[in-house]
mmCIF file of C-alpha atoms in Angstrom:
data_model
loop_
_atom_site.group_PDB
_atom_site.id
_atom_site.type_symbol
_atom_site.label_atom_id
_atom_site.label_comp_id
_atom_site.label_asym_id
_atom_site.label_seq_id
_atom_site.Cartn_x
_atom_site.Cartn_y
_atom_site.Cartn_z
ATOM 1 C CA MET A 17 141.465 76.183 93.326
ATOM 2 C CA ALA A 18 143.310 73.067 94.478
ATOM 3 C CA LEU A 19 142.949 71.927 98.049
ATOM 4 C CA VAL A 20 146.613 70.871 98.201
ATOM 5 C CA THR A 21 149.585 72.705 96.710
ATOM 6 C CA GLY A 22 153.151 71.511 96.248
ATOM 7 C CA ALA A 23 154.364 74.022 98.825
ATOM 8 C CA GLU A 24 151.927 72.634 101.411
ATOM 9 C CA LEU A 25 153.043 69.068 100.741
ATOM 10 C CA ARG A 26 156.663 70.114 101.262
ATOM 11 C CA ARG A 27 155.745 71.852 104.515
ATOM 12 C CA LEU A 28 154.125 68.627 105.729
ATOM 13 C CA LEU A 29 157.624 67.150 105.984
ATOM 14 C CA HIS A 30 158.478 69.622 108.750
ATOM 15 C CA PRO A 31 158.897 67.827 112.114
ATOM 16 C CA HIS A 32 156.036 69.874 113.612
ATOM 17 C CA TYR A 33 153.468 68.373 111.249
ATOM 18 C CA VAL A 34 154.946 64.859 111.340
ATOM 19 C CA VAL A 35 154.877 64.719 115.154
ATOM 20 C CA ASN A 36 151.464 66.400 115.249
ATOM 21 C CA LEU A 37 149.974 63.718 113.000
ATOM 22 C CA LEU A 38 151.604 60.947 115.043
ATOM 23 C CA LEU A 39 150.165 62.330 118.280
ATOM 24 C CA ALA A 40 146.723 62.765 116.719
ATOM 25 C CA ALA A 41 146.708 59.135 115.573
ATOM 26 C CA CYS A 42 148.323 57.833 118.761
ATOM 27 C CA PHE A 43 145.252 56.538 120.598
ATOM 28 C CA PRO A 44 143.520 54.719 117.692
ATOM 29 C CA VAL A 45 146.791 53.071 116.624
ATOM 30 C CA LEU A 46 147.808 51.946 120.113
ATOM 31 C CA ARG A 47 144.244 50.842 120.898
ATOM 32 C CA LEU A 48 143.782 48.729 117.770
ATOM 33 C CA VAL A 49 147.219 47.358 116.857
ATOM 34 C CA ARG A 50 148.847 44.410 118.576
ATOM 35 C CA PRO A 51 151.030 44.053 120.609
ATOM 36 C CA PHE A 52 150.510 47.663 121.804
ATOM 37 C CA CYS A 53 146.856 47.157 122.715
ATOM 38 C CA ASP A 54 147.605 44.016 124.751
ATOM 39 C CA VAL A 55 150.293 45.790 126.789
ATOM 40 C CA LEU A 56 148.712 49.234 127.267
ATOM 41 C CA PHE A 57 145.046 48.235 127.486
ATOM 42 C CA PRO A 58 144.894 44.913 129.364
ATOM 43 C CA GLY A 59 141.483 43.374 129.465
ATOM 44 C CA GLY A 60 140.487 44.913 126.139
ATOM 45 C CA ASP A 61 140.019 43.061 122.880
ATOM 46 C CA CYS A 62 141.972 45.462 120.635
ATOM 47 C CA GLN A 63 138.728 47.021 119.423
ATOM 48 C CA LEU A 64 137.113 50.365 120.113
ATOM 49 C CA ASP A 65 134.233 50.115 122.549
ATOM 50 C CA PHE A 66 130.999 52.070 122.171
ATOM 51 C CA ARG A 67 132.145 55.086 124.226
ATOM 52 C CA GLU A 68 135.439 55.386 122.349
ATOM 53 C CA THR A 69 133.692 55.139 118.994
ATOM 54 C CA GLU A 70 131.157 57.736 120.101
ATOM 55 C CA ILE A 71 133.855 60.213 121.191
ATOM 56 C CA LEU A 72 135.941 59.819 118.025
ATOM 57 C CA THR A 73 132.843 60.191 115.840
ATOM 58 C CA PHE A 74 131.877 63.333 117.751
ATOM 59 C CA VAL A 75 135.379 64.742 117.164
ATOM 60 C CA ALA A 76 135.079 64.092 113.424
ATOM 61 C CA VAL A 77 131.733 65.920 113.307
ATOM 62 C CA VAL A 78 133.147 68.867 115.285
ATOM 63 C CA VAL A 79 136.130 69.147 112.926
ATOM 64 C CA LEU A 80 133.887 69.146 109.855
ATOM 65 C CA PHE A 81 131.554 71.729 111.380
ATOM 66 C CA ARG A 82 134.393 73.929 112.618
ATOM 67 C CA THR A 83 136.312 73.990 109.339
ATOM 68 C CA ARG A 84 133.138 74.588 107.340
ATOM 69 C CA LYS A 85 132.149 77.492 109.598
ATOM 70 C CA THR A 86 135.569 79.169 109.340
ATOM 71 C CA GLY A 87 135.791 78.628 105.578
ATOM 72 C CA VAL A 88 138.920 76.469 105.663
ATOM 73 C CA VAL A 89 139.793 75.199 102.186
ATOM 74 C CA ARG A 90 143.535 74.565 102.508
ATOM 75 C CA LEU A 91 145.112 71.353 103.719
ATOM 76 C CA LEU A 92 147.334 72.665 106.519
ATOM 77 C CA PRO A 93 144.686 74.661 108.445
ATOM 78 C CA TYR A 94 142.329 71.694 108.101
ATOM 79 C CA LEU A 95 144.960 69.310 109.487
ATOM 80 C CA ALA A 96 145.816 71.704 112.316
ATOM 81 C CA THR A 97 142.178 71.791 113.432
ATOM 82 C CA ALA A 98 141.733 68.032 113.065
ATOM 83 C CA CYS A 99 144.926 67.253 114.993
ATOM 84 C CA MET A 100 144.036 69.633 117.815
ATOM 85 C CA TYR A 101 140.650 67.998 118.445
ATOM 86 C CA ALA A 102 142.061 64.496 117.936
ATOM 87 C CA LYS A 103 144.734 65.124 120.584
ATOM 88 C CA VAL A 104 142.139 66.419 123.042
ATOM 89 C CA ALA A 105 140.028 63.315 122.426
ATOM 90 C CA GLY A 106 143.104 61.109 122.752
ATOM 91 C CA LEU A 107 143.979 62.699 126.087
ATOM 92 C CA LEU A 108 140.466 62.068 127.450
ATOM 93 C CA LEU A 109 140.461 58.470 126.240
ATOM 94 C CA PHE A 110 143.900 57.721 127.661
ATOM 95 C CA VAL A 111 142.773 59.129 131.031
ATOM 96 C CA TYR A 112 139.619 57.001 130.760
ATOM 97 C CA TRP A 113 141.771 53.860 130.554
ATOM 98 C CA ASP A 114 144.649 54.862 132.827
ATOM 99 C CA PRO A 115 145.402 58.335 134.262
ATOM 100 C CA ARG A 116 149.111 57.564 133.955
ATOM 101 C CA LEU A 117 148.744 57.121 130.210
ATOM 102 C CA GLY A 118 146.836 60.398 130.051
ATOM 103 C CA LEU A 119 149.565 62.183 131.991
ATOM 104 C CA LEU A 120 152.266 60.797 129.691
ATOM 105 C CA PHE A 121 150.335 61.693 126.548
ATOM 106 C CA GLY A 122 149.614 65.201 127.846
ATOM 107 C CA ALA A 123 153.322 65.687 128.573
ATOM 108 C CA LEU A 124 154.204 64.608 125.025
ATOM 109 C CA CYS A 125 151.685 67.076 123.561
ATOM 110 C CA LEU A 126 153.061 69.886 125.721
ATOM 111 C CA LEU A 127 156.625 68.998 124.727
ATOM 112 C CA GLN A 128 155.652 69.081 121.063
ATOM 113 C CA MET A 129 154.141 72.553 121.466
ATOM 114 C CA LEU A 130 157.285 73.886 123.160
ATOM 115 C CA VAL A 131 159.999 72.185 121.117
ATOM 116 C CA LEU A 132 158.336 71.961 117.698
ATOM 117 C CA PRO A 133 156.134 75.046 117.215
ATOM 118 C CA GLU A 134 154.340 75.500 113.922
ATOM 119 C CA PRO A 135 156.686 77.080 111.353
ATOM 120 C CA PRO A 136 155.644 80.417 109.836
ATOM 121 C CA ALA A 137 153.525 79.953 106.727
ATOM 122 C CA TYR A 138 155.317 82.775 104.929
ATOM 123 C CA GLY A 139 158.912 83.817 105.456
ATOM 124 C CA GLY A 140 159.423 86.278 102.615
ATOM 125 C CA PRO A 141 159.335 90.077 102.534
ATOM 126 C CA ASP A 142 156.315 91.638 104.201
ATOM 127 C CA PRO A 143 155.664 95.231 103.090
ATOM 128 C CA VAL A 144 152.322 95.348 104.939
ATOM 129 C CA LEU A 145 151.949 98.502 107.049
ATOM 130 C CA TYR A 146 150.308 98.118 110.465
ATOM 131 C CA LEU A 147 148.044 101.068 111.194
ATOM 132 C CA ASP A 148 146.659 102.641 114.330
ATOM 133 C CA ALA A 149 143.667 104.985 114.477
ATOM 134 C CA ASP A 150 145.721 108.134 113.839
ATOM 135 C CA SER A 151 147.781 106.753 110.959
ATOM 136 C CA PHE A 152 144.660 105.240 109.383
ATOM 137 C CA ARG A 153 142.924 108.611 109.248
ATOM 138 C CA GLU A 154 146.085 110.475 108.259
ATOM 139 C CA LEU A 155 147.273 108.111 105.517
ATOM 140 C CA VAL A 156 144.209 106.272 104.234
ATOM 141 C CA GLN A 157 141.280 108.653 104.696
ATOM 142 C CA LEU A 158 142.951 112.075 104.529
ATOM 143 C CA GLY A 159 146.262 111.318 102.836
ATOM 144 C CA ASP A 160 147.444 111.509 99.230
ATOM 145 C CA ARG A 161 144.406 110.829 97.009
ATOM 146 C CA ARG A 162 146.620 109.250 94.363
ATOM 147 C CA ILE A 163 147.473 106.353 96.671
ATOM 148 C CA THR A 164 145.235 103.275 96.651
ATOM 149 C CA TRP A 165 145.050 101.271 99.870
ATOM 150 C CA LEU A 166 143.994 97.680 100.486
ATOM 151 C CA VAL A 167 143.378 97.447 104.230
ATOM 152 C CA ALA A 168 142.707 94.233 106.154
ATOM 153 C CA PHE A 169 140.581 94.588 109.278
ATOM 154 C CA TYR A 170 141.682 91.665 111.449
ATOM 155 C CA ALA A 171 141.803 90.237 114.968
ATOM 156 C CA LEU A 172 144.596 88.105 116.389
ATOM 157 C CA TRP A 173 142.115 85.730 118.043
ATOM 158 C CA SER A 174 140.310 84.939 114.792
ATOM 159 C CA PRO A 175 141.447 81.685 113.083
ATOM 160 C CA ALA A 176 140.246 83.014 109.718
ATOM 161 C CA CYS A 177 142.469 86.093 110.120
ATOM 162 C CA VAL A 178 145.464 83.959 111.029
ATOM 163 C CA GLN A 179 144.879 81.770 107.976
ATOM 164 C CA MET A 180 144.573 84.787 105.684
ATOM 165 C CA ALA A 181 147.801 86.458 106.874
ATOM 166 C CA PRO A 182 150.308 84.530 104.683
ATOM 167 C CA ALA A 183 148.268 85.035 101.499
ATOM 168 C CA PHE A 184 147.835 88.751 102.237
ATOM 169 C CA ALA A 185 151.585 89.150 102.849
ATOM 170 C CA GLN A 186 152.361 87.400 99.563
ATOM 171 C CA LEU A 187 149.960 89.694 97.708
ATOM 172 C CA ALA A 188 151.615 92.725 99.282
ATOM 173 C CA ALA A 189 155.069 91.494 98.267
ATOM 174 C CA ARG A 190 153.890 90.940 94.692
ATOM 175 C CA TYR A 191 151.681 93.970 94.047
ATOM 176 C CA ALA A 192 152.768 96.778 96.403
ATOM 177 C CA LEU A 193 153.868 100.063 94.800
ATOM 178 C CA ASP A 194 154.442 103.582 96.031
ATOM 179 C CA ASN A 195 150.832 104.347 95.102
ATOM 180 C CA LEU A 196 149.357 100.890 95.809
ATOM 181 C CA ARG A 197 149.821 99.999 99.443
ATOM 182 C CA PHE A 198 148.746 97.188 101.727
ATOM 183 C CA ALA A 199 147.929 97.675 105.398
ATOM 184 C CA LYS A 200 146.317 95.956 108.383
ATOM 185 C CA LEU A 201 144.233 97.327 111.247
ATOM 186 C CA ASP A 202 143.646 95.438 114.499
ATOM 187 C CA VAL A 203 139.935 95.778 115.284
ATOM 188 C CA THR A 204 140.522 94.584 118.839
ATOM 189 C CA ARG A 205 142.572 97.696 119.551
ATOM 190 C CA PHE A 206 140.510 100.082 117.422
ATOM 191 C CA PRO A 207 136.889 98.868 117.511
ATOM 192 C CA GLU A 208 135.525 102.350 116.756
ATOM 193 C CA LEU A 209 137.098 102.241 113.279
ATOM 194 C CA ALA A 210 135.663 98.777 112.706
ATOM 195 C CA HIS A 211 132.168 99.973 113.646
ATOM 196 C CA GLU A 212 132.598 103.065 111.485
ATOM 197 C CA HIS A 213 133.187 100.777 108.496
ATOM 198 C CA HIS A 214 130.426 98.326 109.477
ATOM 199 C CA VAL A 215 132.745 95.498 110.521
ATOM 200 C CA SER A 216 131.438 93.387 113.401
ATOM 201 C CA THR A 217 134.026 92.566 116.074
ATOM 202 C CA THR A 218 132.020 90.059 118.120
ATOM 203 C CA ALA A 219 133.322 86.577 118.860
ATOM 204 C CA LEU A 220 130.795 85.074 116.419
ATOM 205 C CA SER A 221 131.475 87.638 113.700
ATOM 206 C CA ARG A 222 131.600 86.410 110.120
ATOM 207 C CA GLN A 223 133.178 89.691 109.021
ATOM 208 C CA LEU A 224 136.672 88.917 110.231
ATOM 209 C CA PRO A 225 138.775 89.375 108.309
ATOM 210 C CA THR A 226 137.342 92.132 106.116
ATOM 211 C CA LEU A 227 139.289 93.672 103.236
ATOM 212 C CA LEU A 228 138.519 97.256 102.220
ATOM 213 C CA LEU A 229 139.871 98.880 99.070
ATOM 214 C CA PHE A 230 140.241 102.648 99.484
ATOM 215 C CA ARG A 231 140.566 104.942 96.472
ATOM 216 C CA GLY A 232 140.688 108.665 97.055
ATOM 217 C CA GLY A 233 140.066 108.091 100.751
ATOM 218 C CA ARG A 234 136.753 106.310 100.151
ATOM 219 C CA VAL A 235 135.800 102.636 100.158
ATOM 220 C CA ALA A 236 135.645 101.379 96.569
ATOM 221 C CA ALA A 237 135.206 97.647 97.277
ATOM 222 C CA ARG A 238 135.049 95.256 100.200
ATOM 223 C CA ARG A 239 135.055 91.542 100.942
ATOM 224 C CA PRO A 240 133.029 89.967 102.368
ATOM 225 C CA ASP A 241 130.168 92.111 101.133
ATOM 226 C CA ALA A 242 126.452 92.121 101.826
ATOM 227 C CA GLN A 243 124.320 90.979 98.916
ATOM 228 C CA GLY A 244 120.559 91.223 99.191
ATOM 229 C CA GLY A 245 120.836 92.103 102.861
ATOM 230 C CA ARG A 246 122.885 88.991 103.671
ATOM 231 C CA LEU A 247 126.633 88.655 104.079
ATOM 232 C CA ALA A 248 128.055 86.726 101.143
ATOM 233 C CA PRO A 249 130.711 84.220 102.290
ATOM 234 C CA PHE A 250 134.197 84.789 100.916
ATOM 235 C CA VAL A 251 137.236 82.499 101.013
ATOM 236 C CA PHE A 252 140.387 84.572 101.528
ATOM 237 C CA SER A 253 142.702 82.632 99.259
ATOM 238 C CA GLU A 254 145.348 84.411 97.220
ATOM 239 C CA ASP A 255 143.561 83.771 93.910
ATOM 240 C CA ASN A 256 140.191 84.901 95.261
ATOM 241 C CA MET A 257 141.592 88.172 96.593
ATOM 242 C CA VAL A 258 143.335 88.912 93.293
ATOM 243 C CA ALA A 259 140.095 88.324 91.394
ATOM 244 C CA ALA A 260 137.801 90.145 93.840
ATOM 245 C CA PHE A 261 139.831 93.361 93.801
ATOM 246 C CA ASP A 262 141.090 93.010 90.209
ATOM 247 C CA LEU A 263 144.635 93.408 91.489
ATOM 248 C CA ASN A 264 146.315 92.654 88.169
ATOM 249 C CA ASN A 265 144.584 95.537 86.400
ATOM 250 C CA LEU A 266 144.818 97.739 89.491
ATOM 251 C CA HIS A 267 148.561 97.145 89.681
ATOM 252 C CA ARG A 268 148.960 97.952 85.983
ATOM 253 C CA GLU A 269 146.909 101.123 86.371
ATOM 254 C CA CYS A 270 148.937 102.282 89.373
ATOM 255 C CA ARG A 271 152.205 101.635 87.540
ATOM 256 C CA GLN A 272 151.022 103.764 84.642
ATOM 257 C CA GLU A 273 149.932 106.550 86.987
ATOM 258 C CA ARG A 274 153.321 106.474 88.651
ATOM 259 C CA ARG A 275 155.074 107.011 85.319
ATOM 260 C CA LYS A 276 153.089 110.121 84.481
ATOM 261 C CA PRO A 277 155.045 113.360 84.956
ATOM 262 C CA LYS A 278 153.978 115.385 87.964
ATOM 263 C CA GLN A 279 152.082 118.545 87.178
ATOM 264 C CA SER A 280 153.765 121.687 88.448
#
């Protein structure tokens, strides 16, 4: 699977990403390039000192560790994480040189957040059904046995869940049928259902998101899954989810079942 897609490259031209990258690179550029460094950092030699180099190196290590831990493999989530930490480091370094520069830079970052929010990753149809505890039991566990459900257990505070949302919506738009449905359940609101299906909801959980495939009201497959007593990591890309749940064959099977005449 490619790290960068054409759609992601086109999205990079959105003003949000352009300004975000400029703000992230603001301190190193102004600190190293003349005449900016001579005007803004008098007394310096247009080179990073030891403390500045140490902070920027620490930020790079944190970004690599953070993205590796959350399983980020796409360009845009990686850039979002890198820019966030780079702006925090830039703010601290500007304050270190001159609190007025830090105040100005902080105001620019706040203005960017308010005026240029991140555009939605997916703007197409979204047939995903959002379940509560009652509808989950009524529709998924005790409902029509002929209906297959792919349910995402998610939390709004989880970066991995946020990153999965566009791909899951696209899968729902492509594969959903009357008897093949896609749904989401917020584990923050309904933790008892998460525990019932062995999904950890702690802040350090590696089980968010979790996808469960229900057939006949019972779990037929899940990702991520435990293998040999250990949780096997799973990257929630569109291609991986299609392969893991065999959605092409499942969709074909459900279409054929739908065409069968109902028995009286």
